[in-house]
Amino acid sequence: MPNPTTGSLLVVSAHAGDFVWRAGGAIALAAERGERATVVCLSFGERGESARAWREGKNLDEIKAIRRAEAENAAAALGAEVRFFDAGDYPLRESPELVDRLVHVYRELAPTVVLTHTLSDPYNGDHPAAARMALQARVLAQAIGYDAPGDPLGAPPVFFFEPHQPEQCDFKPDVLLDITPVFDRKRKAMECLPAQQHMWDYYTDLAKRRGVQLKRNAGPNLGLPHHTLGEAYVRVYPQVTGALA
Amino acid sequence: MPNPTTGSLLVVSAHAGDFVWRAGGAIALAAERGERATVVCLSFGERGESARAWREGKNLDEIKAIRRAEAENAAAALGAEVRFFDAGDYPLRESPELVDRLVHVYRELAPTVVLTHTLSDPYNGDHPAAARMALQARVLAQAIGYDAPGDPLGAPPVFFFEPHQPEQCDFKPDVLLDITPVFDRKRKAMECLPAQQHMWDYYTDLAKRRGVQLKRNAGPNLGLPHHTLGEAYVRVYPQVTGALA
Amino acid sequence: MPNPTTGSLLVVSAHAGDFVWRAGGAIALAAERGERATVVCLSFGERGESARAWREGKNLDEIKAIRRAEAENAAAALGAEVRFFDAGDYPLRESPELVDRLVHVYRELAPTVVLTHTLSDPYNGDHPAAARMALQARVLAQAIGYDAPGDPLGAPPVFFFEPHQPEQCDFKPDVLLDITPVFDRKRKAMECLPAQQHMWDYYTDLAKRRGVQLKRNAGPNLGLPHHTLGEAYVRVYPQVTGALA
Amino acid sequence: MPNPTTGSLLVVSAHAGDFVWRAGGAIALAAERGERATVVCLSFGERGESARAWREGKNLDEIKAIRRAEAENAAAALGAEVRFFDAGDYPLRESPELVDRLVHVYRELAPTVVLTHTLSDPYNGDHPAAARMALQARVLAQAIGYDAPGDPLGAPPVFFFEPHQPEQCDFKPDVLLDITPVFDRKRKAMECLPAQQHMWDYYTDLAKRRGVQLKRNAGPNLGLPHHTLGEAYVRVYPQVTGALA
Amino acid sequence: MPNPTTGSLLVVSAHAGDFVWRAGGAIALAAERGERATVVCLSFGERGESARAWREGKNLDEIKAIRRAEAENAAAALGAEVRFFDAGDYPLRESPELVDRLVHVYRELAPTVVLTHTLSDPYNGDHPAAARMALQARVLAQAIGYDAPGDPLGAPPVFFFEPHQPEQCDFKPDVLLDITPVFDRKRKAMECLPAQQHMWDYYTDLAKRRGVQLKRNAGPNLGLPHHTLGEAYVRVYPQVTGALA
Amino acid sequence: MPNPTTGSLLVVSAHAGDFVWRAGGAIALAAERGERATVVCLSFGERGESARAWREGKNLDEIKAIRRAEAENAAAALGAEVRFFDAGDYPLRESPELVDRLVHVYRELAPTVVLTHTLSDPYNGDHPAAARMALQARVLAQAIGYDAPGDPLGAPPVFFFEPHQPEQCDFKPDVLLDITPVFDRKRKAMECLPAQQHMWDYYTDLAKRRGVQLKRNAGPNLGLPHHTLGEAYVRVYPQVTGALA
């Protein structure tokens, strides 16, 4: 039923990099279907996710520039546009202004699908902060009375992408996405982030693991390839559909 | 992705009647799509769901015959086949034999979608008992080593249909099904159950209510009719898909 | 046991209107018992709950005036006083000042029962914001050291009233209130809100549905009328009582 | 609202003794109000709750006789009748026959309030087994078609009484009962169980602790005595009421 | 504090094989510490976990013999004794007799640590059945009045080992066990199960993943090796300790 | 495994006093082991926890001075250092500045264990506010890019100490700490708080109760003294260990 002629995917990410590891497959799939895909990085992850650069003695501006370039390359590899809000990380501070900027993005892009972090993450408070703002802005953008250009937003489905320690974040996947057709693009995007080389294999392994589970939940009869690769998501609002499947 | 050329819907219901109120729309939709739809009534609801007949002085066999006829009519109105296991109700007793009969049904019908009760219902213990058996039999039918005719079952998705007091049964809908196109058939099926006439309007109202929520979750832009009607479901296993939507 | 000679009901509502749909029965019952009933509307719902007025081209001040008048009429129909904090909606911003104003209200009114929104509502962030402030202010008002006029507050019970999509808000009713004797007044109050005419029947249907459940939980023997009407609530703090019932 | 002219309290207890520690106050209160109070002990707790007697070399029949006598004395001290099903403990085995006996009790006594164990207890499987049977029998007794003498049961409220390690049993009290007026009777009943003398003070301390919490939830203004004593309960079905309090 | 001079590890496993993938590291660690390690396989997994052998045309007895030999080899590689109850699988049926056999094992071995399956597993009902029996038998073995040889059992801690789809089984790890020193033994034990060769790498990858999480929770300062390997567990009863750490 | 040569315990407490009742045993144990123990009191509890002083007519500065002196005495009795942030209570307001001060403390002290309040407490909003800041600061202190002196923090385990109404705060203890050896010191520390004399016995009783539970979970065989005394905790992050016990 939610089958608009032109899809528009919006990914709200706390740090540059998150969208690659956690949602690269979904982004590449959207791009391959000819949909618009836009990533908003609220920060560069300059303080909390750049340990190697700090150890190498880089300063804050240098690190932000590096992270920006990496994220731009990764987004290009996935077929997405990326925008940077440069709101600072560790901590990423929630503010009415930041939420308002997100409302403007929602009104501009009219996303048909939204991806963001989980609302719980005991290892990184920026992730829930990003998710809360992404969700709040989506509701505000729906109100005709909210003062921002563009039409009121519909009710695009929202999915949480997978955190690093899923069980500790109460992440119980209820959607398993087959990313086999685009995994090469996801791998290339990951390789745009050389400072985190140890993650390339880690997230390749995770894709295999989620692929095994995907096949287990699809049954043996669906003709999925032996090496199915997957990403896991949690759906936030009820699915609206014309047929159970 | 779970898009087999020929669908087969299986509904496992504790009592004759449950499938009409709670899943009549889904059944009619499947039938309209040309899929096979089969309802298994584990009991007739002869003791626990036939208060009026008892008050009128009917005996057990008479009540079972009445309930059977009503359920057959309702199933026909929906376009489904119905089978009766006559296992007794209040209580419906779980047994290896009953589970085994269900395994045989799974192997015979190779359902692509399964509907049943919630696992919790403090008002009616037969409902969870039916659900536990439906789920157990589905897993057993998947094992090649289980001794029953037919091929091992795939992994058809399972949905819980809506109980009478949803919140008390921890029923948090995550799928809202648009039944507008077939609601007339559902209403006709309900009217095959004359002893529960007060339920006709009750479940029509519920369809309106779920329809309002469905539209709220679909957004205003999707062109749904003003009087959308819905049924609510809970998905048991993760959804397997090739595209987030 | 909590049986003070003079009751005082306080309803903390995010928007003008909420108190009518969700708690109109409880308010009218309190008024009929001769208790004082006071509604605090933190905002008018001018941006987020006035779509029709915006589409008709009204401006912000006009909309606020309309909503104020409607709420005053509805409160009068229920027998309650209403106060407007005009704190803005979409978003309703939590602030120490707003909480402090609520503390003053608690100290002034010494409520014996408090009603507010649920702490979770993925469709409307203003509702949980109102609830958090209502709960925080109640605790602050209990402290003798908090600088506000009046005696320290006791520990009035708090109830959450029903949100629009109860299951999505983790609303599991544990109190079902019989509003049959005052339903006419609730209906009249609803009719004071002409812009939301489609809600009149919607909430009448909901009252029937909760009434059916109320009778189901009360047993057939209590002599409740056939058309019992109800409102559902969630109790926040343990009930204190001298007799189990 | 649930205010029948003649109350009838039914306590379903896995072992002789449970009802004293966990619900003695509620029983004594009912008795003082002139209501009928009946305790069903499904077993004597002869294997699992009689360590001292076993260490003293008593045999099974002797232990059962001791436990029976103690429970009869305690029940008398509380003003209740006690019945023994002698169904065996450690494990207490659920069976259709045992449930049927309980249905007969429900039909005979027409309880207006039911007390039993929690559904979860990782320290003692007999407790949840008793609770499951008590709840199942209550539902069966409501059905006119269930073959047992007497009228169909209404829908008496059910409360879980407090287990020994409440948090581990997911026991979150939502009703705090003031047992100050009858605590002397509860203490006397406890003293009828000499083999568990260390429990007398333990459960007196618990009553103080629950009393402190009771006062905290009732507010300082209600005139409760300094040494209020309490018992904690969990309500299983929604409360039905004509007034929020 | 639970620091007995001679440890005794008991693993209760639904099928032959489970203990290798899920708890091989914990078993090997116990063996290396000189403790006794005993595995009870309630069934051979002959119907539900032997798809390949069935496809190769083996019959039931042949499959059971194969699985037995494999499990014996794997147990030997880990340093454990293995016992087979041959109770049948798919379904593994709970029975008083089976529980009683387990009580005898508890009394004989006096385990100081117990490992078993999770209580929830929507993919395999045998796993929760095994866990329920393991937990029930542990409680029964504690009662002096239970008729079985040996002293009453203490209260050994119980841990659930990791299921195949942890999130779907509500498995939220709260203990991460460093199995780096014995991983070679676990790998050798896995290689004793040639029919499931694809699992060797799968569970090696999982050990890496749990190792990464282990290091993340231990902090960078503890001198753990780069390639730490882990197993995840859930603790069932509160930890008893003389020092927080 | 987390066995650093020199331990450092950090307790983050909303009010002066909290650390005595809730964690006095853990503090005294650390001190007796020769570890450093530091308590940060974010406020004095001057408004919300000093009812008696207010009733006696003391002013704000006097009350803060009294509470400071009491807390210093109690900390000394336990063997701990105490620091006061004087951030105000009722409400304790979360702020970036306060979190930053805590980050500096983490970097300075490099705690190996952290204790704080639960994240939920419907009776006192300051407690969760303190916990949120303590947890956020811990994560920030781990980032090399966070601008504060000292080395990045490791990942010290965090434990929530017991709130006043544990079940209402979703406090399900998973660690029971044996404080028998230091209970005399805890009692002396409690007696440093004369305004709350009624709490001395209350928390002594609680220690007995937790001690009884501790013994129940440790089994009868471990040689614990008859009058074991305990404190209950909830572990926030998974335990990292080299041996299950």
PDB file of N, CA and C in Angstrom, chain B residues 115-146:
ATOM      1  N   LEU B 115      -2.656 -17.672  10.625  1.00  0.00           N
ATOM      2  CA  LEU B 115      -3.291 -16.772  11.606  1.00  0.00           C
ATOM      3  C   LEU B 115      -3.768 -17.586  12.799  1.00  0.00           C
ATOM      4  N   THR B 116      -3.562 -17.018  13.992  1.00  0.00           N
ATOM      5  CA  THR B 116      -4.085 -17.697  15.174  1.00  0.00           C
ATOM      6  C   THR B 116      -4.262 -16.688  16.312  1.00  0.00           C
ATOM      7  N   HIS B 117      -4.615 -17.190  17.490  1.00  0.00           N
ATOM      8  CA  HIS B 117      -4.867 -16.356  18.665  1.00  0.00           C
ATOM      9  C   HIS B 117      -3.563 -15.846  19.277  1.00  0.00           C
ATOM     10  N   THR B 118      -3.712 -14.919  20.216  1.00  0.00           N
ATOM     11  CA  THR B 118      -2.562 -14.468  20.998  1.00  0.00           C
ATOM     12  C   THR B 118      -2.154 -15.531  22.015  1.00  0.00           C
ATOM     13  N   LEU B 119      -0.909 -15.420  22.483  1.00  0.00           N
ATOM     14  CA  LEU B 119      -0.407 -16.370  23.475  1.00  0.00           C
ATOM     15  C   LEU B 119      -0.855 -16.027  24.886  1.00  0.00           C
ATOM     16  N   SER B 120      -1.459 -14.877  25.042  1.00  0.00           N
ATOM     17  CA  SER B 120      -1.946 -14.479  26.365  1.00  0.00           C
ATOM     18  C   SER B 120      -3.399 -14.043  26.237  1.00  0.00           C
ATOM     19  N   ASP B 121      -4.240 -14.543  27.115  1.00  0.00           N
ATOM     20  CA  ASP B 121      -5.640 -14.101  27.158  1.00  0.00           C
ATOM     21  C   ASP B 121      -6.215 -14.466  28.510  1.00  0.00           C
ATOM     22  N   PRO B 122      -6.209 -13.522  29.444  1.00  0.00           N
ATOM     23  CA  PRO B 122      -6.676 -13.864  30.799  1.00  0.00           C
ATOM     24  C   PRO B 122      -8.177 -14.106  30.888  1.00  0.00           C
ATOM     25  N   TYR B 123      -8.884 -13.918  29.797  1.00  0.00           N
ATOM     26  CA  TYR B 123     -10.332 -14.131  29.820  1.00  0.00           C
ATOM     27  C   TYR B 123     -10.729 -15.479  29.249  1.00  0.00           C
ATOM     28  N   ASN B 124      -9.785 -16.154  28.579  1.00  0.00           N
ATOM     29  CA  ASN B 124     -10.164 -17.367  27.886  1.00  0.00           C
ATOM     30  C   ASN B 124      -8.921 -18.210  27.625  1.00  0.00           C
ATOM     31  N   GLY B 125      -8.734 -19.228  28.418  1.00  0.00           N
ATOM     32  CA  GLY B 125      -7.547 -20.060  28.304  1.00  0.00           C
ATOM     33  C   GLY B 125      -7.485 -20.897  27.044  1.00  0.00           C
ATOM     34  N   ASP B 126      -8.623 -21.092  26.380  1.00  0.00           N
ATOM     35  CA  ASP B 126      -8.608 -21.877  25.150  1.00  0.00           C
ATOM     36  C   ASP B 126      -7.840 -21.157  24.043  1.00  0.00           C
ATOM     37  N   HIS B 127      -7.905 -19.853  24.044  1.00  0.00           N
ATOM     38  CA  HIS B 127      -7.233 -19.099  22.978  1.00  0.00           C
ATOM     39  C   HIS B 127      -5.720 -19.302  23.003  1.00  0.00           C
ATOM     40  N   PRO B 128      -5.067 -19.064  24.140  1.00  0.00           N
ATOM     41  CA  PRO B 128      -3.628 -19.346  24.154  1.00  0.00           C
ATOM     42  C   PRO B 128      -3.309 -20.816  23.904  1.00  0.00           C
ATOM     43  N   ALA B 129      -4.162 -21.714  24.374  1.00  0.00           N
ATOM     44  CA  ALA B 129      -3.899 -23.135  24.128  1.00  0.00           C
ATOM     45  C   ALA B 129      -3.889 -23.415  22.626  1.00  0.00           C
ATOM     46  N   ALA B 130      -4.840 -22.852  21.907  1.00  0.00           N
ATOM     47  CA  ALA B 130      -4.871 -23.024  20.456  1.00  0.00           C
ATOM     48  C   ALA B 130      -3.622 -22.432  19.813  1.00  0.00           C
ATOM     49  N   ALA B 131      -3.233 -21.256  20.275  1.00  0.00           N
ATOM     50  CA  ALA B 131      -2.062 -20.598  19.695  1.00  0.00           C
ATOM     51  C   ALA B 131      -0.797 -21.417  19.944  1.00  0.00           C
ATOM     52  N   ARG B 132      -0.642 -21.923  21.162  1.00  0.00           N
ATOM     53  CA  ARG B 132       0.559 -22.722  21.452  1.00  0.00           C
ATOM     54  C   ARG B 132       0.629 -23.939  20.545  1.00  0.00           C
ATOM     55  N   MET B 133      -0.516 -24.597  20.351  1.00  0.00           N
ATOM     56  CA  MET B 133      -0.509 -25.787  19.489  1.00  0.00           C
ATOM     57  C   MET B 133      -0.253 -25.417  18.032  1.00  0.00           C
ATOM     58  N   ALA B 134      -0.831 -24.314  17.586  1.00  0.00           N
ATOM     59  CA  ALA B 134      -0.613 -23.889  16.199  1.00  0.00           C
ATOM     60  C   ALA B 134       0.861 -23.587  15.958  1.00  0.00           C
ATOM     61  N   LEU B 135       1.487 -22.953  16.931  1.00  0.00           N
ATOM     62  CA  LEU B 135       2.902 -22.598  16.768  1.00  0.00           C
ATOM     63  C   LEU B 135       3.798 -23.823  16.880  1.00  0.00           C
ATOM     64  N   GLN B 136       3.477 -24.692  17.824  1.00  0.00           N
ATOM     65  CA  GLN B 136       4.307 -25.885  17.990  1.00  0.00           C
ATOM     66  C   GLN B 136       4.224 -26.767  16.739  1.00  0.00           C
ATOM     67  N   ALA B 137       3.019 -26.929  16.234  1.00  0.00           N
ATOM     68  CA  ALA B 137       2.848 -27.796  15.055  1.00  0.00           C
ATOM     69  C   ALA B 137       3.582 -27.219  13.850  1.00  0.00           C
ATOM     70  N   ARG B 138       3.582 -25.906  13.721  1.00  0.00           N
ATOM     71  CA  ARG B 138       4.306 -25.278  12.606  1.00  0.00           C
ATOM     72  C   ARG B 138       5.791 -25.617  12.652  1.00  0.00           C
ATOM     73  N   VAL B 139       6.378 -25.571  13.840  1.00  0.00           N
ATOM     74  CA  VAL B 139       7.808 -25.880  13.953  1.00  0.00           C
ATOM     75  C   VAL B 139       8.051 -27.366  13.674  1.00  0.00           C
ATOM     76  N   LEU B 140       7.211 -28.219  14.228  1.00  0.00           N
ATOM     77  CA  LEU B 140       7.390 -29.661  14.001  1.00  0.00           C
ATOM     78  C   LEU B 140       7.273 -29.990  12.517  1.00  0.00           C
ATOM     79  N   ALA B 141       6.350 -29.341  11.833  1.00  0.00           N
ATOM     80  CA  ALA B 141       6.130 -29.631  10.409  1.00  0.00           C
ATOM     81  C   ALA B 141       7.322 -29.243   9.553  1.00  0.00           C
ATOM     82  N   GLN B 142       8.206 -28.402  10.107  1.00  0.00           N
ATOM     83  CA  GLN B 142       9.397 -27.993   9.363  1.00  0.00           C
ATOM     84  C   GLN B 142      10.479 -29.058   9.360  1.00  0.00           C
ATOM     85  N   ALA B 143      10.383 -30.039  10.281  1.00  0.00           N
ATOM     86  CA  ALA B 143      11.470 -31.005  10.447  1.00  0.00           C
ATOM     87  C   ALA B 143      11.280 -32.189   9.501  1.00  0.00           C
ATOM     88  N   ILE B 144      12.273 -32.434   8.702  1.00  0.00           N
ATOM     89  CA  ILE B 144      12.190 -33.576   7.780  1.00  0.00           C
ATOM     90  C   ILE B 144      12.029 -34.885   8.551  1.00  0.00           C
ATOM     91  N   GLY B 145      12.559 -34.931   9.777  1.00  0.00           N
ATOM     92  CA  GLY B 145      12.478 -36.163  10.552  1.00  0.00           C
ATOM     93  C   GLY B 145      11.132 -36.391  11.223  1.00  0.00           C
ATOM     94  N   TYR B 146      10.247 -35.428  11.149  1.00  0.00           N
ATOM     95  CA  TYR B 146       8.933 -35.628  11.759  1.00  0.00           C
ATOM     96  C   TYR B 146       8.110 -36.525  10.855  1.00  0.00           C
TER      97      TYR B 146
END
